[in-house]
Amino acid sequence: MSVDGWNTLLVLGGIRSGKSEFAESLVADAPTVRYVATAPAGDPEDTEWATRLAAHRARRPGSWTTEETAADPRRLAEVIAAAEPDETLLVDDLGGWVTVLLDPAHQPADDPATIAELAAAVRASTARLVLVSPEVGLSLVPTTPLGRAFTDALGATNRAVADACDALVLIVAGQPAWLKPAAPPRPAAPPQAGPGQAAAPAQQAGGPATGQPPATPEQALPEVLTPDMAPPLPAPEPVPAADWAAATVALGATGLAIQPGMELPMPDDYAGPQAVDRLATLDIPGAGLGVLERVVDFAAATQGTPTPTPWDSVRVLLLHGDHAGGASAGAAPGESARRARQARAGEGALARLAAESRASLQVVEAPTSAAMEDEPALTAEQVESALRYGWRLAEQAADAGVQLLVLAACGAGTEPAAAAVLAATAGAEPPAVLGRVVTEQREIDDAAWMVRCAAVRDALHRTRRSSRDAKDVLAELGGGDITVATGVLLGATARRIPVLLDGPVGVAAGLVSRDLAGQARHWCLLPDHGGQPAVRLAADVLGLTPLVDLRLGLGEGATALATLPMLRSVLALAATLPVHPSLAGAEADQEEFAEPEPAGPGPTSTEPEPVRPPAEEPEFAEPEPAGPGPTTTEPEPVRPPAEEPESAEPDGPVAAPDSPGRRAD
């Protein structure tokens, strides 16, 4: 059985349901695929059927080979039985095979025996095998004998093959519904499945946005735990919801390749500074929020609003993957596995902190890494699988409404692996970035530290002529946990989910992810460096400034969870505090002063207008040269008294005592 829980899979679906496209996506990552075409060529004049066949051929990559079995229905079982363990076969579809089976040219024949032979070949197959078949059992019983014979034979074939396959999925309107194996009941400590490990799927994950099955054929996503709180905390007041994680790049749906130069979204460039400027107007006592203003800036940019809200749904991803060789010197055998089991059971420091912070916890099994001083930590195939696995973990979180991810790790040898990545990507000296080894008895083990330094030194010497591309660094030095963490950062960036980094694995993944997508580091926040030299240097390279200096020694992820309530409180203050009364009054006065301006030069300037006859407009224009502000109603000295009665003068400028000229005096 393969690493994701199945070797043989039957994909059922109705006409135009998307079953063939789904089956093709499951084997898209295989280096070579043998496509077994079962449908007969059909009538040459049937252009519609020819168009369907051409569309199928056009979707196949050039690396695939095609083998046709339409000439003999028994040929399909022979092809499956002869397939080697390292081969991948895609059979499309069993409906065409049944058509050939019922062809009069192959009758009389023992059809049930032929179906049984096919099922036996599927059950005994050691190759990677995906079979596609129409589901006709949901339609009406055909009215013709030939139609009934076809549905009966196809129904019998589907039942026999489904029983022989490891897994069964039904495609309805393009959406996968996994029927076998069904989701198991939730155990106390379920087995976890990760890249490079075989285990039964522990959680149904994925969805329409990703195109991935509930327990994908790559590897099953681990169970998401919600540790019980003791005592329960009161529920927070509801806040307006934002569009936290709109789908931007879906790995499975688009066939996206994780490679350097990926174009992923950036946080909002304007929302962050606007949020910080808004803080200056709030009714905050004292000098303000200090360095925690960066939290408001970060949250506003990643949420795309100048009024960010506290992160309500938080998920901790605890990566468990050991490193062999000198990297794990000083680590007690089996201790990291015990910590992982403890976290799954809701016990231990990390689980308790997650409970108090109202955060869910997901223990992720990463592939074990080989001794990097002797050989590559992972193969190229394992790197690709682990990157996609981490991406899918982020997609699963986004689909579940998670607003913030916390990266944590508990594997043996993670610090030397991170130091090797830091040395390869940033030119660091291994002894300068490797922290001292502290045993379970709280003792300093300098001998183990020297072994770790030697392992990193030898690994760098072994790879001195190797490429320093991101995937090569992960394969040669990084190992399983750092590779999965890199995939998580890329997937979170694609789905616009911010990430709290806490420890060497997270910052090492940040260094590698910047070479794949430079936008990823802008979605990361570092609460504390923890006194670890590797984290300090990596933070400086990534441009991340730690918020606090707690130096907790409880393992990766603990400091982030310990500071999470404080970060939420800061965002709650920024979202709910009113504007300072002095600023609010000034704004109100400014608005009140500005209101009369459009009305004209004076508040009573409209009073003379109703009594001013339009016909006397020329008389109003004559006195204008005299100036705007006469203080008497007598006529000018040069004007003869007989020309104009004195009573007519008030219609001139003296009739507007509230004019601008009068106010200027």
XYZ file of C-alpha atoms in Angstrom:
665
model
C 0.000 0.000 0.000
C 1.279 3.479 -0.853
C 2.128 6.266 1.569
C -1.350 7.783 1.339
C -3.275 4.642 2.205
C -4.127 3.073 -1.165
C -2.607 1.513 -4.265
C -5.806 0.755 -6.161
C -8.670 3.236 -6.507
C -12.010 3.125 -8.308
C -13.428 6.497 -9.425
C -17.181 6.387 -10.084
C -19.303 9.142 -11.563
C -22.108 9.970 -13.919
C -21.849 11.326 -17.417
C -19.978 14.662 -17.529
C -19.446 14.507 -13.761
C -15.716 15.199 -14.039
C -14.623 11.697 -13.049
C -11.956 11.397 -15.740
C -10.442 14.794 -14.933
C -10.398 13.903 -11.244
C -8.687 10.574 -11.903
C -6.100 12.263 -14.098
C -5.338 14.810 -11.358
C -4.577 11.994 -8.913
C -1.705 10.692 -11.025
C -0.505 14.036 -12.369
C 2.576 13.964 -10.134
C 3.718 10.518 -11.301
C 6.831 10.650 -13.484
C 5.262 8.283 -16.048
C 1.704 7.022 -16.479
C 0.402 4.206 -18.683
C -3.040 5.214 -19.913
C -5.162 2.132 -20.651
C -7.929 3.059 -23.119
C -10.788 0.569 -23.157
C -13.309 2.252 -25.440
C -13.707 0.999 -28.995
C -13.099 3.406 -31.846
C -16.819 3.465 -32.710
C -18.526 4.513 -35.908
C -16.212 6.702 -38.041
C -19.192 8.877 -38.946
C -19.995 9.568 -35.276
C -18.199 12.919 -34.994
C -19.473 13.582 -31.464
C -17.873 10.372 -30.165
C -14.656 11.171 -32.021
C -14.632 14.621 -30.388
C -14.913 13.055 -26.929
C -12.000 10.733 -27.599
C -9.916 13.615 -28.957
C -10.590 15.663 -25.809
C -9.345 12.783 -23.655
C -6.190 12.444 -25.733
C -5.511 16.191 -25.599
C -5.514 16.194 -21.786
C -2.808 13.538 -21.500
C 0.732 14.851 -20.897
C 3.379 13.964 -23.419
C 5.188 11.753 -20.883
C 2.217 9.357 -20.698
C 1.978 6.241 -22.834
C -1.289 4.806 -24.154
C -2.306 1.171 -24.446
C -5.624 0.085 -25.970
C -7.466 -3.060 -24.875
C -10.631 -2.783 -26.989
C -9.713 -5.769 -29.129
C -10.138 -8.328 -26.322
C -11.963 -7.868 -22.980
C -9.532 -10.265 -21.249
C -6.598 -8.068 -22.251
C -7.321 -5.540 -19.483
C -6.805 -8.100 -16.708
C -3.565 -9.204 -18.347
C -2.229 -5.634 -18.516
C -3.057 -5.011 -14.844
C -1.540 -8.295 -13.713
C 1.704 -7.647 -15.627
C 2.206 -4.099 -14.241
C 5.333 -3.596 -12.132
C 5.263 -2.115 -8.590
C 6.854 1.131 -9.769
C 4.314 1.677 -12.558
C 1.224 3.907 -12.539
C -1.825 2.807 -14.551
C -4.940 4.816 -15.352
C -7.803 2.746 -16.810
C -10.518 4.853 -18.477
C -13.084 3.464 -18.411
C -14.870 0.265 -17.371
C -17.988 1.307 -19.279
C -16.071 0.953 -22.529
C -14.689 -2.360 -21.308
C -18.222 -3.686 -20.645
C -19.242 -2.524 -24.127
C -16.481 -4.658 -25.600
C -17.392 -7.510 -23.273
C -20.991 -7.558 -24.564
C -19.987 -7.196 -28.203
C -21.502 -10.077 -30.212
C -18.045 -10.677 -31.677
C -16.924 -11.897 -28.245
C -20.010 -13.980 -27.535
C -20.839 -16.521 -26.378
C -18.624 -16.002 -23.346
C -18.698 -16.432 -19.585
C -19.111 -12.778 -18.654
C -19.190 -13.315 -14.841
C -15.919 -15.261 -15.075
C -14.291 -12.450 -17.085
C -15.452 -9.879 -14.509
C -14.066 -12.079 -11.721
C -10.711 -12.293 -13.513
C -10.567 -8.522 -13.732
C -11.372 -8.120 -10.030
C -8.727 -10.682 -9.089
C -6.116 -8.849 -11.165
C -7.006 -5.559 -9.447
C -6.805 -7.134 -5.994
C -3.400 -8.685 -6.694
C -1.932 -5.635 -8.424
C 1.225 -4.135 -6.913
C 1.214 -1.129 -9.245
C -0.384 2.246 -8.640
C -3.790 1.691 -10.267
C -6.679 4.115 -10.859
C -9.811 2.850 -12.629
C -12.657 5.049 -13.919
C -16.191 3.754 -14.373
C -19.660 5.205 -15.015
C -22.156 4.905 -12.178
C -25.398 3.749 -13.799
C -27.112 2.353 -10.728
C -28.907 5.633 -9.981
C -30.758 5.820 -13.295
C -33.999 4.171 -14.397
C -34.085 0.573 -15.523
C -33.556 0.620 -19.325
C -36.536 -0.332 -21.476
C -34.516 -2.360 -23.980
C -32.918 -5.791 -23.465
C -29.533 -4.503 -24.618
C -29.689 -1.549 -22.229
C -30.602 -3.826 -19.311
C -27.769 -6.189 -20.188
C -25.298 -3.285 -20.190
C -26.412 -1.838 -16.833
C -26.459 -5.278 -15.227
C -22.968 -6.131 -16.461
C -21.554 -2.713 -15.535
C -23.185 -2.845 -12.104
C -21.664 -6.264 -11.461
C -18.274 -5.015 -12.654
C -18.389 -1.930 -10.434
C -19.281 -4.013 -7.383
C -16.516 -6.532 -7.998
C -13.841 -3.927 -8.700
C -14.916 -1.706 -5.788
C -14.572 -4.668 -3.458
C -11.076 -5.362 -4.816
C -9.827 -1.753 -4.606
C -8.284 -0.131 -1.559
C -10.329 3.060 -2.008
C -13.511 4.201 -3.733
C -14.660 7.735 -4.585
C -17.886 8.977 -6.190
C -17.722 12.180 -8.253
C -20.913 14.244 -8.187
C -20.935 17.488 -10.178
C -17.163 17.609 -10.000
C -17.045 17.144 -6.213
C -15.456 14.012 -4.676
C -17.352 11.983 -2.073
C -15.111 9.307 -0.608
C -16.928 6.067 0.115
C -14.061 3.722 0.941
C -12.388 3.843 3.302
C -15.041 5.694 5.298
C -14.014 8.203 7.937
C -13.135 6.188 11.064
C -14.484 7.109 14.494
C -12.254 9.567 16.292
C -9.846 7.658 18.574
C -8.083 9.022 21.619
C -4.709 9.009 19.868
C -5.243 8.288 16.167
C -2.348 7.293 13.936
C -1.081 10.218 11.940
C -0.195 9.998 8.283
C 2.336 12.248 6.661
C 4.688 12.280 3.720
C 6.659 9.076 3.626
C 4.451 7.231 6.137
C 1.568 4.842 5.701
C -1.467 5.328 7.852
C -5.215 5.404 7.602
C -6.624 8.869 7.026
C -7.589 10.560 10.242
C -9.554 13.470 8.903
C -11.613 14.295 5.875
C -9.997 17.350 4.379
C -9.970 19.390 1.241
C -12.897 20.656 -0.772
C -14.010 22.255 -3.966
C -11.390 24.983 -3.839
C -8.484 22.544 -3.787
C -9.802 19.681 -5.901
C -8.346 17.303 -3.319
C -10.171 14.292 -1.853
C -10.980 14.026 1.830
C -7.976 11.740 2.286
C -5.929 12.690 -0.711
C -3.943 10.209 -2.733
C -0.825 12.162 -1.831
C -1.084 11.712 1.942
C -3.817 11.992 4.532
C -4.060 15.189 6.528
C -3.824 14.700 10.286
C -6.643 15.219 12.715
C -7.374 18.682 14.074
C -7.684 18.626 17.857
C -9.372 21.138 20.118
C -7.940 20.685 23.645
C -10.415 21.080 26.472
C -10.099 24.262 28.465
C -9.848 24.216 32.225
C -11.642 26.295 33.281
C -13.526 27.422 30.148
C -12.980 31.011 29.142
C -15.958 33.256 28.399
C -16.764 33.606 24.754
C -15.542 36.872 23.213
C -17.954 39.457 21.935
C -18.720 38.930 18.259
C -16.876 41.199 15.873
C -17.668 41.905 12.250
C -16.260 39.140 10.083
C -13.845 39.934 7.283
C -13.054 38.086 4.105
C -10.219 36.275 5.805
C -9.022 33.800 3.218
C -10.499 34.254 -0.209
C -9.206 31.596 -2.536
C -6.403 32.982 -4.674
C -4.266 30.047 -5.746
C -5.568 26.484 -5.382
C -2.870 23.848 -5.674
C -4.973 20.901 -6.777
C -7.532 22.716 -8.913
C -5.011 24.562 -11.053
C -2.223 22.022 -11.141
C 0.082 24.722 -9.753
C 3.736 23.728 -9.509
C 5.654 24.873 -6.442
C 8.724 26.470 -7.984
C 10.842 29.640 -7.723
C 9.241 32.874 -8.853
C 5.688 32.107 -7.749
C 3.358 35.117 -7.829
C 1.433 35.081 -4.551
C -0.590 37.887 -2.948
C 0.925 40.625 -0.794
C -0.635 42.238 2.297
C -2.390 45.581 1.824
C 0.244 48.341 1.547
C -2.127 51.081 2.691
C -4.205 49.489 5.448
C -1.267 49.071 7.848
C -0.085 52.715 7.889
C -3.708 53.893 8.022
C -4.317 51.714 11.081
C -1.229 53.136 12.832
C -2.305 56.712 12.014
C -5.749 55.911 13.373
C -4.209 54.837 16.710
C -3.026 58.424 17.258
C -6.649 59.598 17.308
C -7.955 57.025 19.820
C -8.628 57.617 23.500
C -5.518 55.732 24.662
C -3.955 56.861 27.955
C -0.241 57.454 28.313
C 2.236 57.050 25.499
C 0.195 54.499 23.587
C 0.854 50.902 22.557
C 4.611 51.164 22.053
C 6.146 48.330 20.028
C 2.773 46.583 19.920
C 1.684 49.105 17.297
C 3.449 46.729 14.897
C 0.821 44.116 15.736
C -1.918 46.498 14.619
C 0.072 47.349 11.495
C 0.571 43.646 10.670
C -3.051 42.662 11.347
C -4.414 45.580 9.322
C -2.216 44.772 6.341
C -3.034 41.057 6.366
C -6.752 41.652 6.925
C -6.900 44.472 4.388
C -8.639 47.002 6.665
C -7.456 49.951 8.826
C -9.637 48.628 11.675
C -8.400 45.030 12.160
C -10.211 42.683 14.518
C -8.664 40.131 16.908
C -7.880 36.676 15.498
C -10.662 34.457 16.725
C -9.939 31.154 14.948
C -6.323 30.078 15.474
C -4.721 26.745 14.573
C -1.381 25.389 15.809
C 0.482 23.091 13.408
C 2.889 20.943 15.451
C 5.369 19.350 13.037
C 6.942 16.114 14.221
C 9.819 14.786 12.157
C 13.155 13.511 13.465
C 16.591 13.979 11.874
C 19.001 11.056 11.884
C 22.755 11.238 12.421
C 24.684 13.784 14.413
C 21.899 16.359 14.208
C 20.001 14.525 16.945
C 22.984 14.220 19.292
C 21.911 14.806 22.887
C 18.224 14.050 22.212
C 16.696 11.211 24.193
C 15.489 8.408 21.894
C 11.728 8.477 21.472
C 11.310 11.757 23.353
C 9.981 13.696 20.368
C 7.430 10.950 19.611
C 6.302 11.084 23.241
C 5.788 14.848 22.966
C 3.724 14.368 19.816
C 1.537 11.716 21.483
C 1.169 13.981 24.483
C -0.050 16.841 22.303
C -2.569 14.581 20.544
C -3.949 13.577 23.918
C -4.422 17.247 24.876
C -1.664 17.110 27.470
C 1.613 18.928 27.908
C 2.572 22.594 27.826
C 1.725 23.253 24.188
C -1.740 21.658 24.388
C -2.575 23.527 27.602
C -1.460 26.842 26.131
C -3.522 26.117 23.032
C -6.542 25.419 25.211
C -6.141 28.651 27.154
C -5.744 30.568 23.897
C -8.839 28.958 22.317
C -6.664 27.518 19.531
C -7.051 24.176 17.776
C -4.045 21.854 17.551
C -3.016 19.687 14.600
C -0.110 17.258 15.012
C 1.554 16.757 11.633
C 3.844 13.808 10.939
C 6.683 14.845 8.638
C 8.968 12.294 6.946
C 12.048 11.273 8.905
C 15.204 12.899 7.541
C 18.377 10.973 6.772
C 21.751 11.922 8.245
C 22.585 15.078 6.308
C 26.339 14.655 6.837
C 26.260 11.369 4.895
C 23.488 11.732 2.289
C 20.594 13.985 1.253
C 18.044 14.389 4.030
C 15.190 13.773 1.545
C 14.821 12.615 -2.015
C 13.551 15.002 -4.683
C 10.235 13.148 -4.735
C 9.877 13.475 -0.960
C 10.533 17.211 -1.196
C 7.779 17.676 -3.776
C 5.371 15.566 -1.740
C 6.171 17.361 1.529
C 5.806 20.824 -0.054
C 2.392 19.953 -1.463
C 1.431 18.347 1.843
C 2.225 21.569 3.733
C 0.345 23.630 1.142
C -2.708 21.420 1.576
C -2.518 21.817 5.353
C -2.810 25.580 4.860
C -5.656 25.125 2.379
C -7.475 22.899 4.842
C -7.106 25.569 7.528
C -8.372 28.287 5.177
C -11.392 26.216 4.207
C -12.142 25.719 7.924
C -12.169 29.499 8.530
C -8.828 29.678 10.376
C -7.631 33.275 10.656
C -4.126 32.707 12.063
C -1.649 29.824 11.921
C 1.055 29.086 14.494
C 4.039 27.006 13.335
C 5.579 24.721 15.958
C 7.896 21.697 15.889
C 8.987 18.944 18.257
C 11.352 16.722 16.251
C 14.831 15.609 17.255
C 17.636 17.420 15.436
C 15.590 20.367 14.203
C 18.056 23.035 15.383
C 21.090 21.654 13.493
C 18.962 21.242 10.357
C 17.803 24.846 10.638
C 21.399 25.957 11.244
C 22.496 24.124 8.087
C 19.746 25.840 6.074
C 20.751 29.193 7.561
C 24.395 28.591 6.680
C 23.507 27.578 3.120
C 21.111 30.465 2.446
C 22.544 33.321 4.524
C 26.231 32.389 4.914
C 26.036 31.889 8.685
C 28.762 30.097 10.650
C 27.253 26.930 12.177
C 28.888 27.294 15.634
C 27.555 30.862 15.836
C 23.936 29.886 15.212
C 23.770 26.565 17.043
C 22.423 26.934 20.572
C 23.794 24.875 23.437
C 22.305 21.434 24.003
C 20.142 21.091 27.106
C 19.280 17.528 28.117
C 16.027 16.320 29.657
C 17.780 16.565 33.033
C 18.301 20.310 32.452
C 22.034 19.844 32.010
C 24.321 21.430 29.414
C 25.811 18.813 27.075
C 28.769 20.421 25.287
C 29.890 17.113 23.811
C 26.555 16.763 22.014
C 26.855 20.363 20.828
C 30.224 19.589 19.223
C 28.741 16.524 17.495
C 25.942 18.688 16.093
C 28.422 21.298 14.868
C 30.459 18.587 13.174
C 27.340 17.176 11.496
C 26.426 20.580 10.055
C 30.016 21.205 8.992
C 30.264 17.855 7.230
C 26.881 18.350 5.546
C 27.950 21.732 4.180
C 31.217 20.248 2.969
C 29.403 17.374 1.261
C 27.099 19.808 -0.558
C 29.698 22.481 -1.295
C 29.276 22.022 -5.055
C 25.521 21.506 -4.939
C 23.007 24.080 -6.070
C 21.649 26.406 -3.428
C 18.209 26.488 -5.003
C 15.345 26.235 -2.532
C 14.365 22.652 -3.313
C 17.978 21.490 -3.353
C 18.587 23.042 0.071
C 15.497 21.305 1.424
C 16.539 17.964 -0.053
C 20.182 18.106 1.021
C 19.879 19.808 4.419
C 16.379 20.863 5.466
C 14.602 17.557 5.884
C 10.953 16.713 6.344
C 9.741 19.178 8.980
C 11.335 22.256 7.396
C 10.020 21.216 3.971
C 6.460 20.757 5.261
C 6.733 24.101 7.079
C 7.824 25.753 3.819
C 4.764 24.356 2.082
C 2.580 25.659 4.901
C 4.005 29.184 4.520
C 3.453 29.158 0.761
C -0.083 27.797 1.075
C -0.934 30.288 3.812
C 0.356 33.130 1.644
C -1.757 31.952 -1.267
C -4.848 31.913 0.967
C -3.975 35.200 2.761
C -3.548 33.652 6.225
C -0.960 35.259 8.559
C 1.483 32.966 10.363
C 3.193 33.273 13.743
C 6.734 31.888 13.580
C 8.280 30.534 16.756
C 11.547 28.644 16.619
C 14.269 27.483 14.222
C 12.037 25.377 11.965
C 9.669 28.259 11.223
C 12.385 30.813 10.430
C 14.341 28.276 8.356
C 11.178 27.653 6.335
C 10.811 31.418 5.969
C 14.324 31.666 4.519
C 13.626 28.928 1.975
C 10.141 30.183 1.083
C 11.465 33.630 0.120
C 13.355 31.962 -2.754
C 10.138 30.333 -3.953
C 7.793 33.271 -3.349
C 9.181 36.497 -1.931
C 5.735 37.510 -0.705
C 5.631 34.775 1.958
C 7.765 36.575 4.560
C 5.386 39.539 4.599
C 2.656 37.275 6.031
C 4.846 36.212 8.988
C 5.064 37.688 12.480
C 7.761 36.757 15.017
C 6.631 37.230 18.641
C 10.009 36.331 20.232
C 13.459 35.075 19.270
C 13.602 32.927 22.414
C 17.278 33.673 22.935
C 18.178 31.341 20.051
C 20.998 32.660 17.845
C 19.641 30.976 14.704
C 16.276 32.680 15.128
C 17.926 36.042 15.748
C 19.985 35.902 12.573
C 17.164 34.528 10.437
C 14.816 37.230 11.730
C 17.350 39.880 10.721
C 17.641 38.395 7.223
C 13.856 38.170 6.847
C 13.276 41.669 8.204
C 11.219 40.418 11.157
C 11.539 42.250 14.482
C 10.581 40.235 17.598
C 7.905 41.827 19.746
C 8.944 40.548 23.179
C 11.895 38.846 24.872
C 10.386 36.179 27.131
C 12.997 33.433 26.480
C 10.560 30.637 27.290
C 12.100 27.189 27.036
C 8.888 25.206 26.532
C 9.477 24.211 22.922
C 8.611 25.719 19.552
C 5.180 27.324 19.464
C 4.860 27.876 23.217
C 6.001 31.500 23.154
C 3.648 32.341 20.311
C 0.696 30.906 22.244
C 1.789 32.635 25.444
C 1.798 36.024 23.692
C -1.382 35.405 21.693
C -3.778 36.773 24.391
C -1.725 39.979 24.521
C -1.827 40.341 20.742
C -5.581 39.814 20.749
C -5.995 42.433 23.495
C -4.065 44.998 21.477
C -6.256 44.407 18.441
C -9.396 44.563 20.588
C -8.333 47.972 21.923
C -7.561 49.247 18.448
C -10.936 48.058 17.173
C -13.177 49.259 20.014
C -11.678 52.392 21.640
C -13.393 55.666 20.655
C -11.728 58.787 19.320
C -10.205 61.042 22.004
C -12.770 63.671 23.168
C -10.459 66.590 22.384
C -9.994 65.417 18.824
C -13.664 64.612 18.480
C -14.573 68.179 19.605
C -12.137 69.776 17.205
C -13.538 67.771 14.360
C -17.071 68.756 15.300
C -16.115 72.472 15.503
C -14.420 72.300 12.161
C -17.471 70.762 10.590
C -19.780 73.371 12.211
C -17.658 76.275 10.976
C -17.561 74.855 7.491
C -21.308 74.465 7.108
C -22.308 78.165 6.438
C -19.647 78.734 3.790
C -21.742 77.678 0.795
C -24.593 80.063 1.882
C -22.755 83.295 0.933
C -20.740 86.091 2.575
C -23.075 86.766 5.510
C -25.775 85.004 7.524
C -28.347 87.765 6.851
C -27.323 88.487 3.319
C -30.492 86.943 2.030
C -32.805 89.409 3.781
C -32.553 92.372 1.355
C -33.074 90.129 -1.660
C -36.898 89.780 -1.424
C -37.450 93.596 -1.195
C -35.081 94.531 -3.957
C -37.098 95.120 -7.162
C -35.478 93.642 -10.208
C -36.438 96.719 -12.265
C -34.237 99.038 -10.153
C -31.068 97.145 -11.006
C -29.500 100.123 -12.920
C -30.006 102.383 -9.856
C -28.164 99.804 -7.755
C -25.227 99.820 -10.186
C -24.682 103.635 -10.237
C -23.330 104.133 -6.699
C -20.737 101.296 -6.920
C -17.744 103.657 -7.525
C -18.488 105.344 -4.165
C -17.128 102.286 -2.231
C -18.682 99.420 -0.318
C -19.081 101.079 3.089
C -20.831 104.527 3.203
C -22.059 105.395 6.684
C -24.671 107.987 5.729
C -27.767 108.046 3.599
C -27.091 111.568 2.198
C -26.218 111.866 -1.504
C -22.677 112.599 -2.646
C -21.703 116.331 -2.734
C -21.211 116.393 -6.494
C -24.671 115.096 -7.212
C -27.397 117.767 -7.651
C -30.261 117.351 -5.152
C -32.838 117.535 -7.900
C -31.515 114.533 -9.805
C -32.380 111.806 -7.290
C -34.443 111.745 -4.153
C -32.540 110.732 -1.012
C -34.981 107.964 -0.272
C -33.797 106.052 -3.355
C -30.245 105.739 -2.063
C -30.902 102.902 0.438
C -31.379 100.521 -2.490
C -27.647 100.991 -3.143
C -24.816 99.703 -1.028
C -26.052 101.335 2.202
C -29.034 98.973 2.204
C -26.765 96.036 3.126
C -25.451 96.708 6.621
C -24.321 93.083 6.944
C -22.305 93.141 3.732
C -18.626 92.192 3.750
C -17.629 95.820 3.560
C -19.556 96.669 6.734
C -18.088 93.659 8.567
C -14.580 94.658 7.522
C -15.097 98.117 9.173
